[in-house]
Amino acid sequence: MTSYSLRNASPAKTRSDAVVVGVVQTTDGAELAPGAEEVAKAYGRKLRPLLATLGVTGKPGEATRIPTSGAIASPLLVLVGIGPEVSPATVRRAAGAAARSVPNAASVALALPADTPALVRATTEGWALGGYTFTTYKKGSGDSAPGEVAVLSPAARRTGMAEAFEQAQVVAAAVRTTRDWVNTPAADLTPPLFADAVVAAAKDLGKGRGAPKVKVTVHDEVALAELGCGGILGVGGGSAAPPRLVELSYAPRGAKVHVALVGKGITYDSGGLTIKPAASMKDMKEDMAGAAAVVQATFAIAALGLPVKVSTFAPMAENMVSGSAMRPGDVLTTYSGTTVEVLNTDAEGRLVLADALTRATEVKPDVIVDVATLTGHMVVALGDRIAGVMGSTEVVEQVLAASRTAGEEHWPMPIPEIMDERIHSSRIADLAQHDWIRWGGGLFAGAFLREFTAGLPWAHVDIAGPGYNTGGPHGHVTSGGTGFSVATLVDWARAVSAEA
């Protein structure tokens, strides 16, 4: 377990196993970033030739390890590239890259730019997330993270710095747990087991005097049938592991605004009878990333004591193939009473979200945001690092603003009028779940979900690309589950409460 501290101390005189400093790209070559002035002074005129000899450029992600030979108090100096501009986003990425460059160090001092609350947060989150590993299933693998990490800042005692530092640790912990859940094999995180994990996490959060309380209600398959949640039951009907609907409520005194969060929780997606190609199935444990994100964002909001009432809805199902699986051509009656013709069983996420969104409208929130690994179309449109956001203009803009603060990339997407015609194209039901037209499938999905929002302010966040990283680590994002959107949701909740 890593212990973090925020200090106003000289990086050249700090005794630790390693000191991390930033390097900025300039037209005249690489230069040490703000925060490393004492280190630069210690090396003096030798610094620039040393950087040139080592080929240090300062480009993002670059990390160079140098034995200090007594030039500074720590035996190892780590130079990490920030790029040409110092900002919370670039510092967060640099801190993440640095965390993977200092294995097996007992103590580390971070002398990255950290003279504002935003930069302290970026440094702390970047390090905590960039060094994340998932080793639950690896024999003999222990925690190689440093036991002590000190964030060095010349402004450590200024107003807001300690608060930003503490809040960063809360958000990072929520992101890391989200990654743990997403990375867990589907056999070990079925809908019932996922629901149990949420209940256990809520109990842990509520331990101790004055701890925040998040109420959790779990609807099993019997309760779902009584409620009439035909979307969730239809998707989960093919699995031996029955579906669940988990509902959370956090209602602090003095709450200024009431938000509803909804997250897709498909714990494994085979595609159902519209089965996926074999190569597309190996990572389908990640299809519950939206549910994991909204749940952990709720816990983080509670832990931070934000004056926001949060109602969260996480529909959980396993989309499998069996004699009881839903068929293309079936008609499901959703919780709202709206009937839906199923035309592609691999477009199952919108079916479980339909029930959950309707449940969300019944608690009369001021605004709804749903998060889902929903469509491959969005990955085609935006790539695998950017989420698409659509819905009510004001809410979309709020989410985009929060994402910039959180360091997560989002892009606004439209819901054209033609999509309304497409979702109403079924000849036998109120809505068509899918239409097999190649173009605009992600926008079709957004239009479909909008039908279940009762006209409330709403945004849909499609994280099909950035919710799971199938490649190598970059910046503070590691391979596998990314925990994408947790930080954005927390910043969004903070912003809307401030506006209220």
Coordinates of C-alpha atoms in Angstrom, one line a residue:
M1 CA 0.0 0.0 0.0
T2 CA 1.5 3.3 -1.1
S3 CA 1.6 6.2 1.3
Y4 CA 1.4 9.7 -0.3
S5 CA 2.6 13.0 1.1
L6 CA 2.6 16.6 -0.2
R7 CA 5.8 18.5 0.8
N8 CA 7.5 21.8 0.2
A9 CA 11.0 20.5 -0.1
S10 CA 14.0 20.7 -2.4
P11 CA 14.1 17.8 -4.9
A12 CA 17.9 18.1 -4.9
K13 CA 18.1 17.6 -1.1
T14 CA 15.2 15.1 -0.7
R15 CA 16.5 11.6 0.2
S16 CA 14.5 8.9 -1.7
D17 CA 15.4 6.0 -4.0
A18 CA 14.5 8.2 -7.0
V19 CA 13.6 11.7 -7.9
V20 CA 11.3 12.3 -10.9
V21 CA 11.6 15.6 -12.8
G22 CA 9.9 16.8 -16.0
V23 CA 11.6 17.7 -19.3
V24 CA 10.0 20.1 -21.7
Q25 CA 10.6 20.2 -25.4
T26 CA 11.8 23.6 -26.7
T27 CA 13.2 24.9 -29.9
D28 CA 16.6 25.1 -28.3
G29 CA 16.5 21.5 -27.0
A30 CA 15.3 19.8 -23.9
E31 CA 15.0 21.8 -20.6
L32 CA 14.0 20.7 -17.1
A33 CA 10.4 21.7 -16.3
P34 CA 9.3 23.9 -13.4
G35 CA 9.7 22.1 -10.2
A36 CA 13.2 20.9 -11.0
E37 CA 15.0 24.2 -10.6
E38 CA 17.1 22.9 -7.7
V39 CA 18.1 19.8 -9.6
A40 CA 19.1 22.0 -12.6
K41 CA 21.2 24.2 -10.2
A42 CA 22.9 21.1 -8.7
Y43 CA 24.0 19.9 -12.2
G44 CA 24.9 23.5 -13.4
R45 CA 26.6 23.8 -16.7
K46 CA 26.8 20.0 -17.1
L47 CA 23.1 19.6 -17.5
R48 CA 22.5 20.6 -21.1
P49 CA 25.4 18.6 -22.5
L50 CA 24.2 15.6 -20.3
L51 CA 20.7 15.8 -21.7
A52 CA 22.1 16.1 -25.3
T53 CA 24.4 13.1 -24.8
L54 CA 21.6 10.9 -23.5
G55 CA 19.4 11.9 -26.4
V56 CA 16.7 13.4 -24.1
T57 CA 14.2 15.3 -26.1
G58 CA 11.3 15.9 -23.7
K59 CA 8.7 14.3 -26.0
P60 CA 5.7 12.9 -24.2
G61 CA 6.2 9.4 -22.7
E62 CA 10.0 9.5 -22.9
A63 CA 11.7 8.4 -19.7
T64 CA 15.4 8.4 -19.0
R65 CA 17.0 7.0 -15.8
I66 CA 20.3 8.5 -14.6
P67 CA 22.5 7.5 -11.7
T68 CA 23.2 10.8 -9.9
S69 CA 26.6 9.9 -8.5
G70 CA 26.0 12.2 -5.6
A71 CA 25.0 15.3 -7.6
I72 CA 21.8 15.3 -5.6
A73 CA 20.7 13.4 -2.5
S74 CA 18.8 10.7 -4.3
P75 CA 20.8 8.0 -6.1
L76 CA 18.5 7.9 -9.2
L77 CA 17.2 10.7 -11.3
V78 CA 14.3 10.0 -13.7
L79 CA 13.7 12.4 -16.5
V80 CA 10.2 12.2 -18.0
G81 CA 9.0 14.0 -21.1
I82 CA 6.2 16.5 -20.8
G83 CA 6.2 17.8 -24.4
P84 CA 6.3 21.4 -25.5
E85 CA 3.5 22.6 -23.1
V86 CA 3.1 22.3 -19.3
S87 CA -0.6 21.7 -18.5
P88 CA -2.5 19.4 -16.1
A89 CA -3.1 17.0 -19.1
T90 CA 0.5 16.8 -20.1
V91 CA 1.7 16.5 -16.5
R92 CA -0.8 13.8 -15.7
R93 CA 0.5 11.8 -18.7
A94 CA 4.1 12.4 -17.7
A95 CA 3.5 11.2 -14.2
G96 CA 1.9 8.1 -15.5
A97 CA 4.8 7.3 -17.7
A98 CA 7.2 7.9 -14.8
A99 CA 5.4 5.5 -12.6
R100 CA 6.2 2.7 -15.0
S101 CA 9.9 3.7 -15.1
V102 CA 10.7 3.3 -11.4
P103 CA 10.1 -0.3 -10.5
N104 CA 11.0 -1.7 -7.1
A105 CA 11.8 1.7 -5.6
A106 CA 10.9 1.9 -1.9
S107 CA 10.5 5.7 -2.0
V108 CA 10.0 8.2 -4.8
A109 CA 9.9 12.0 -4.9
L110 CA 8.0 13.7 -7.7
A111 CA 9.3 17.0 -8.6
L112 CA 7.0 17.6 -11.6
P113 CA 5.3 21.0 -12.2
A114 CA 3.0 21.2 -9.1
D115 CA 2.6 24.9 -8.1
T116 CA -1.2 24.9 -8.6
P117 CA -4.0 22.7 -7.2
A118 CA -4.7 21.4 -10.8
L119 CA -1.1 20.4 -11.3
V120 CA -0.9 18.8 -7.9
R121 CA -3.9 16.8 -8.7
A122 CA -2.5 15.8 -12.1
T123 CA 0.8 14.7 -10.7
T124 CA -0.9 12.6 -8.0
E125 CA -3.5 11.0 -10.2
G126 CA -1.0 10.4 -13.0
W127 CA 1.4 8.5 -10.8
A128 CA -1.3 6.5 -9.0
L129 CA -2.9 5.4 -12.2
G130 CA 0.1 5.0 -14.5
G131 CA 1.6 2.5 -12.0
Y132 CA -1.5 0.4 -11.8
T133 CA -1.1 -3.3 -12.4
F134 CA -3.6 -6.2 -12.2
T135 CA -1.9 -9.2 -10.8
T136 CA -4.7 -11.1 -9.0
Y137 CA -4.2 -14.2 -11.2
K138 CA -0.4 -14.2 -11.4
K139 CA 1.4 -16.6 -9.1
G140 CA 3.9 -15.0 -6.8
S141 CA 3.4 -11.5 -8.0
G142 CA 3.5 -8.9 -5.2
D143 CA 2.9 -5.2 -5.2
S144 CA 6.0 -3.5 -6.7
A145 CA 4.7 0.0 -6.1
P146 CA 6.8 2.3 -3.9
G147 CA 5.9 2.3 -0.3
E148 CA 6.3 6.1 -0.1
V149 CA 5.6 8.7 -2.7
A150 CA 6.2 12.4 -2.0
V151 CA 4.7 15.1 -4.3
L152 CA 7.1 18.1 -4.0
S153 CA 5.6 21.5 -4.5
P154 CA 6.9 25.0 -3.6
A155 CA 3.3 26.0 -3.0
A156 CA 2.4 23.0 -0.8
R157 CA 1.1 25.2 2.0
R158 CA -1.1 27.4 -0.2
T159 CA -4.9 27.3 0.1
G160 CA -6.4 24.5 -1.9
M161 CA -3.3 22.5 -2.5
A162 CA -3.8 19.9 0.3
E163 CA -7.5 19.5 -0.7
A164 CA -6.6 18.9 -4.4
F165 CA -3.9 16.4 -3.2
E166 CA -6.4 14.4 -1.0
Q167 CA -9.2 14.5 -3.6
A168 CA -6.8 13.2 -6.3
Q169 CA -6.2 10.1 -4.2
V170 CA -9.9 9.5 -3.8
V171 CA -10.5 9.7 -7.5
A172 CA -7.5 7.6 -8.4
A173 CA -8.7 4.9 -5.9
A174 CA -12.1 4.8 -7.6
V175 CA -10.5 4.6 -11.0
R176 CA -8.2 1.7 -9.9
T177 CA -11.1 -0.3 -8.5
T178 CA -13.1 0.3 -11.7
R179 CA -10.1 -1.2 -13.5
D180 CA -10.0 -4.1 -11.2
W181 CA -13.6 -4.9 -11.8
V182 CA -13.3 -4.5 -15.6
N183 CA -10.1 -6.7 -15.7
T184 CA -11.7 -9.5 -13.6
P185 CA -12.6 -12.5 -15.8
A186 CA -16.3 -12.8 -16.6
A187 CA -16.6 -16.2 -14.9
D188 CA -15.6 -14.5 -11.6
L189 CA -17.8 -11.4 -12.1
T190 CA -21.2 -12.7 -13.2
P191 CA -24.1 -10.4 -12.6
P192 CA -24.8 -11.8 -9.1
L193 CA -21.1 -11.6 -8.2
F194 CA -20.8 -8.1 -9.6
A195 CA -23.9 -7.0 -7.5
D196 CA -22.3 -8.6 -4.5
A197 CA -19.1 -6.6 -5.1
V198 CA -21.0 -3.3 -5.2
V199 CA -22.8 -4.2 -2.0
A200 CA -19.4 -5.0 -0.3
A201 CA -17.8 -1.8 -1.6
A202 CA -20.7 0.3 -0.2
K203 CA -20.2 -1.3 3.2
D204 CA -16.5 -0.6 3.2
L205 CA -17.2 3.0 2.3
G206 CA -19.7 3.4 5.1
K207 CA -17.4 2.1 7.8
G208 CA -16.4 4.4 10.6
R209 CA -18.1 7.3 12.4
G210 CA -19.0 10.1 10.0
A211 CA -18.3 7.9 6.9
P212 CA -20.6 8.6 3.9
K213 CA -23.5 6.3 3.4
V214 CA -24.6 5.0 0.0
K215 CA -27.8 2.9 0.0
V216 CA -27.7 -0.1 -2.3
T217 CA -30.7 -2.0 -3.6
V218 CA -30.3 -5.2 -5.6
H219 CA -33.2 -6.5 -7.8
D220 CA -32.8 -10.1 -8.7
E221 CA -34.4 -12.0 -11.6
V222 CA -37.6 -12.5 -9.6
A223 CA -37.9 -8.8 -8.7
L224 CA -37.0 -7.8 -12.3
A225 CA -39.9 -10.0 -13.6
E226 CA -42.3 -8.4 -11.1
L227 CA -41.1 -4.9 -12.2
G228 CA -41.5 -5.8 -15.8
C229 CA -37.9 -5.1 -16.8
G230 CA -38.2 -6.9 -20.1
G231 CA -35.0 -5.5 -21.6
I232 CA -32.7 -6.7 -18.8
L233 CA -34.5 -10.1 -18.6
G234 CA -34.4 -10.5 -22.4
V235 CA -30.7 -10.0 -22.5
G236 CA -29.9 -12.1 -19.5
G237 CA -32.3 -14.9 -20.4
G238 CA -29.6 -17.0 -22.2
S239 CA -27.2 -17.2 -19.3
A240 CA -27.0 -19.6 -16.4
A241 CA -26.1 -16.5 -14.3
P242 CA -29.3 -14.5 -13.8
P243 CA -29.4 -10.7 -14.3
R244 CA -29.5 -8.0 -11.7
L245 CA -30.4 -4.4 -11.4
V246 CA -28.3 -2.5 -8.8
E247 CA -29.6 0.9 -7.6
L248 CA -27.5 3.2 -5.4
S249 CA -28.6 6.3 -3.6
Y250 CA -26.5 9.0 -2.0
A251 CA -28.4 11.9 -0.5
P252 CA -26.3 14.2 1.6
R253 CA -27.8 17.1 3.6
G254 CA -27.7 20.3 1.7
A255 CA -27.6 18.7 -1.7
K256 CA -28.0 21.4 -4.3
V257 CA -28.8 19.2 -7.3
H258 CA -30.0 15.7 -8.0
V259 CA -28.2 13.7 -10.7
A260 CA -28.9 10.2 -12.0
L261 CA -26.1 8.0 -13.4
V262 CA -26.8 5.0 -15.5
G263 CA -24.2 2.5 -16.6
K264 CA -24.2 -0.6 -18.9
G265 CA -23.2 -3.7 -17.0
I266 CA -23.0 -6.6 -19.5
T267 CA -20.5 -8.8 -17.6
Y268 CA -19.8 -10.8 -20.8
D269 CA -21.0 -10.3 -24.3
S270 CA -20.9 -13.2 -26.7
G271 CA -23.2 -11.4 -29.0
G272 CA -26.0 -13.9 -28.3
L273 CA -27.5 -15.6 -31.2
T274 CA -26.1 -12.9 -33.4
I275 CA -22.8 -14.2 -32.3
K276 CA -19.6 -12.3 -32.4
P277 CA -16.5 -13.5 -34.4
A278 CA -14.3 -15.6 -32.2
A279 CA -11.5 -13.0 -32.2
S280 CA -13.9 -10.3 -30.9
M281 CA -14.9 -12.2 -27.8
K282 CA -11.7 -12.5 -25.8
D283 CA -12.0 -9.1 -24.2
M284 CA -15.8 -9.0 -23.8
K285 CA -15.5 -9.1 -20.0
E286 CA -15.1 -5.3 -20.5
D287 CA -18.7 -4.7 -21.5
M288 CA -19.6 -3.8 -18.0
A289 CA -17.1 -0.9 -17.8
G290 CA -20.0 1.7 -17.9
A291 CA -21.7 0.2 -14.8
A292 CA -18.3 -0.1 -13.0
A293 CA -17.6 3.6 -13.8
V294 CA -20.9 5.0 -12.6
V295 CA -20.8 3.0 -9.4
Q296 CA -17.3 4.0 -8.5
A297 CA -18.0 7.6 -9.4
T298 CA -20.9 7.5 -7.0
F299 CA -18.7 6.2 -4.2
A300 CA -16.1 8.9 -5.0
I301 CA -18.7 11.6 -5.0
A302 CA -19.8 10.4 -1.6
A303 CA -16.3 10.1 -0.2
L304 CA -15.5 13.6 -1.3
G305 CA -18.7 14.9 0.4
L306 CA -19.9 16.7 -2.7
P307 CA -23.3 18.4 -2.1
V308 CA -25.0 16.4 -4.8
K309 CA -27.8 13.8 -4.5
V310 CA -26.9 10.9 -6.7
S311 CA -29.2 8.1 -7.9
T312 CA -27.3 5.4 -9.8
F313 CA -28.7 2.5 -11.9
A314 CA -26.5 -0.4 -13.0
P315 CA -28.3 -3.0 -15.1
M316 CA -26.2 -6.2 -15.1
A317 CA -26.7 -9.2 -17.5
E318 CA -24.6 -11.8 -19.3
N319 CA -25.4 -12.0 -23.1
M320 CA -25.0 -15.7 -23.8
V321 CA -26.1 -18.3 -26.3
S322 CA -28.5 -21.0 -25.2
G323 CA -32.0 -22.4 -25.8
S324 CA -33.5 -19.6 -23.6
A325 CA -31.6 -16.8 -25.3
M326 CA -33.6 -14.0 -27.0
R327 CA -33.9 -14.4 -30.8
P328 CA -33.8 -11.9 -33.6
G329 CA -37.4 -11.0 -34.3
D330 CA -38.5 -11.3 -30.7
V331 CA -40.4 -8.4 -29.2
L332 CA -39.5 -7.3 -25.6
T333 CA -41.7 -5.1 -23.4
T334 CA -39.5 -2.7 -21.5
Y335 CA -40.1 -1.4 -18.0
S336 CA -41.7 1.8 -19.5
G337 CA -44.2 -0.4 -21.4
T338 CA -42.6 0.4 -24.7
T339 CA -42.2 -2.6 -27.0
V340 CA -39.0 -3.2 -28.9
E341 CA -38.4 -5.5 -31.8
V342 CA -35.0 -7.2 -31.4
L343 CA -33.2 -7.4 -34.7
N344 CA -29.6 -7.9 -33.5
T345 CA -28.9 -9.7 -30.2
D346 CA -25.4 -8.2 -30.2
A347 CA -27.0 -4.7 -29.8
E348 CA -28.0 -5.7 -26.3
G349 CA -26.7 -2.8 -24.2
R350 CA -29.4 -0.4 -25.3
L351 CA -32.0 -2.9 -24.1
V352 CA -30.8 -3.1 -20.5
L353 CA -30.2 0.7 -20.5
A354 CA -33.8 1.2 -21.6
D355 CA -35.1 -0.3 -18.4
A356 CA -32.5 1.5 -16.2
L357 CA -33.1 4.9 -17.8
T358 CA -36.8 4.6 -17.2
R359 CA -36.2 3.7 -13.6
A360 CA -33.9 6.8 -13.4
T361 CA -36.6 9.1 -14.7
E362 CA -39.0 8.0 -11.9
V363 CA -36.8 9.5 -9.2
K364 CA -37.2 12.8 -10.9
P365 CA -33.5 13.9 -11.2
D366 CA -32.5 17.3 -12.6
V367 CA -30.3 15.6 -15.1
I368 CA -29.3 12.1 -16.3
V369 CA -26.0 10.9 -17.7
D370 CA -25.5 7.3 -18.9
V371 CA -22.1 5.7 -19.7
A372 CA -21.8 2.6 -21.8
T373 CA -19.4 0.6 -24.0
L374 CA -22.2 0.7 -26.5
T375 CA -21.2 0.7 -30.2
G376 CA -18.3 -0.2 -32.4
H377 CA -19.5 2.6 -34.7
M378 CA -18.2 5.1 -32.2
V379 CA -14.8 3.5 -32.2
V380 CA -14.8 3.7 -36.0
A381 CA -15.8 7.4 -35.8
L382 CA -13.5 8.5 -33.0
G383 CA -10.8 5.9 -32.5
D384 CA -10.1 4.0 -29.3
R385 CA -9.1 6.8 -27.0
I386 CA -12.0 9.3 -27.4
A387 CA -15.6 8.9 -26.1
G388 CA -18.6 10.2 -28.0
V389 CA -21.1 12.4 -26.1
M390 CA -24.6 13.1 -27.4
G391 CA -27.9 14.3 -25.9
S392 CA -29.2 17.6 -24.5
T393 CA -26.9 20.4 -25.7
E394 CA -26.4 21.9 -22.2
V395 CA -25.6 18.6 -20.6
V396 CA -23.2 17.6 -23.4
E397 CA -21.3 20.8 -23.0
Q398 CA -21.1 20.2 -19.2
V399 CA -19.7 16.8 -19.7
L400 CA -17.2 18.0 -22.3
A401 CA -16.0 20.7 -19.9
A402 CA -15.6 18.2 -17.0
S403 CA -13.7 15.8 -19.2
R404 CA -11.1 18.5 -20.0
T405 CA -10.5 19.1 -16.3
A406 CA -10.4 15.3 -15.7
G407 CA -7.9 14.6 -18.5
E408 CA -10.2 12.3 -20.5
E409 CA -10.9 13.0 -24.2
H410 CA -14.5 13.3 -25.4
W411 CA -16.1 14.6 -28.6
P412 CA -19.7 15.8 -29.2
M413 CA -21.8 13.7 -31.6
P414 CA -25.2 14.6 -33.1
I415 CA -28.5 12.8 -33.0
P416 CA -29.9 13.7 -36.5
E417 CA -33.6 13.8 -37.2
I418 CA -33.3 10.9 -39.6
M419 CA -32.5 8.7 -36.6
D420 CA -35.9 9.2 -35.2
E421 CA -37.4 7.7 -38.3
R422 CA -35.0 4.8 -38.2
I423 CA -35.7 3.8 -34.6
H424 CA -39.5 3.8 -35.4
S425 CA -39.1 1.6 -38.4
S426 CA -40.4 -1.6 -36.8
R427 CA -43.6 -2.9 -38.4
I428 CA -44.7 -4.8 -35.3
A429 CA -43.4 -2.9 -32.2
D430 CA -43.0 0.6 -30.9
L431 CA -39.3 0.7 -31.6
A432 CA -36.7 -1.1 -33.7
Q433 CA -33.7 -2.0 -31.6
H434 CA -31.4 -2.1 -34.7
D435 CA -31.7 -1.7 -38.4
W436 CA -28.6 -3.1 -40.0
I437 CA -27.9 0.1 -41.9
R438 CA -24.1 0.4 -41.9
W439 CA -23.9 4.1 -41.3
G440 CA -24.6 6.0 -38.1
G441 CA -25.1 3.1 -35.8
G442 CA -23.8 5.0 -32.8
L443 CA -26.2 7.8 -33.5
F444 CA -29.0 5.4 -33.9
A445 CA -28.2 4.0 -30.4
G446 CA -28.3 7.5 -28.9
A447 CA -31.7 8.2 -30.5
F448 CA -33.0 4.9 -29.2
L449 CA -31.8 5.7 -25.6
R450 CA -33.4 9.1 -25.8
E451 CA -36.8 7.5 -26.0
F452 CA -36.5 6.4 -22.4
T453 CA -35.4 9.7 -20.8
A454 CA -38.9 11.2 -20.5
G455 CA -37.6 14.5 -22.0
L456 CA -35.3 15.2 -19.0
P457 CA -31.9 16.8 -19.6
W458 CA -29.6 14.0 -20.5
A459 CA -26.3 13.0 -22.0
H460 CA -25.1 9.6 -23.4
V461 CA -21.4 8.8 -23.2
D462 CA -20.2 6.0 -25.4
I463 CA -16.9 4.7 -24.1
A464 CA -16.6 1.7 -26.4
G465 CA -13.2 2.8 -27.5
P466 CA -11.5 4.3 -24.4
G467 CA -13.2 2.0 -21.8
Y468 CA -10.7 -0.8 -22.4
N469 CA -7.1 -0.5 -23.8
T470 CA -6.2 -3.5 -25.9
G471 CA -2.7 -2.1 -26.6
G472 CA 0.2 -1.0 -24.5
P473 CA 0.1 1.7 -21.8
H474 CA 0.3 5.3 -22.6
G475 CA 0.5 8.2 -20.2
H476 CA -1.6 7.4 -17.1
V477 CA -3.6 4.8 -19.0
T478 CA -2.6 1.2 -18.6
S479 CA -3.5 -1.9 -20.6
G480 CA -6.8 -3.5 -20.0
G481 CA -9.6 -1.7 -18.1
T482 CA -9.0 2.0 -18.0
G483 CA -11.6 3.3 -15.6
F484 CA -12.5 5.9 -18.2
S485 CA -15.2 8.4 -17.3
V486 CA -15.0 8.0 -13.5
A487 CA -12.9 11.2 -13.2
T488 CA -15.1 13.1 -15.7
L489 CA -18.3 12.1 -13.8
V490 CA -16.8 13.3 -10.5
D491 CA -15.8 16.6 -12.0
W492 CA -19.1 17.0 -13.7
A493 CA -21.0 16.4 -10.4
R494 CA -18.7 19.0 -8.7
A495 CA -19.3 21.5 -11.4
V496 CA -23.1 21.2 -11.6
S497 CA -23.4 21.4 -7.8
A498 CA -21.3 24.6 -7.9
E499 CA -23.5 26.1 -10.6
A500 CA -26.6 25.2 -8.6

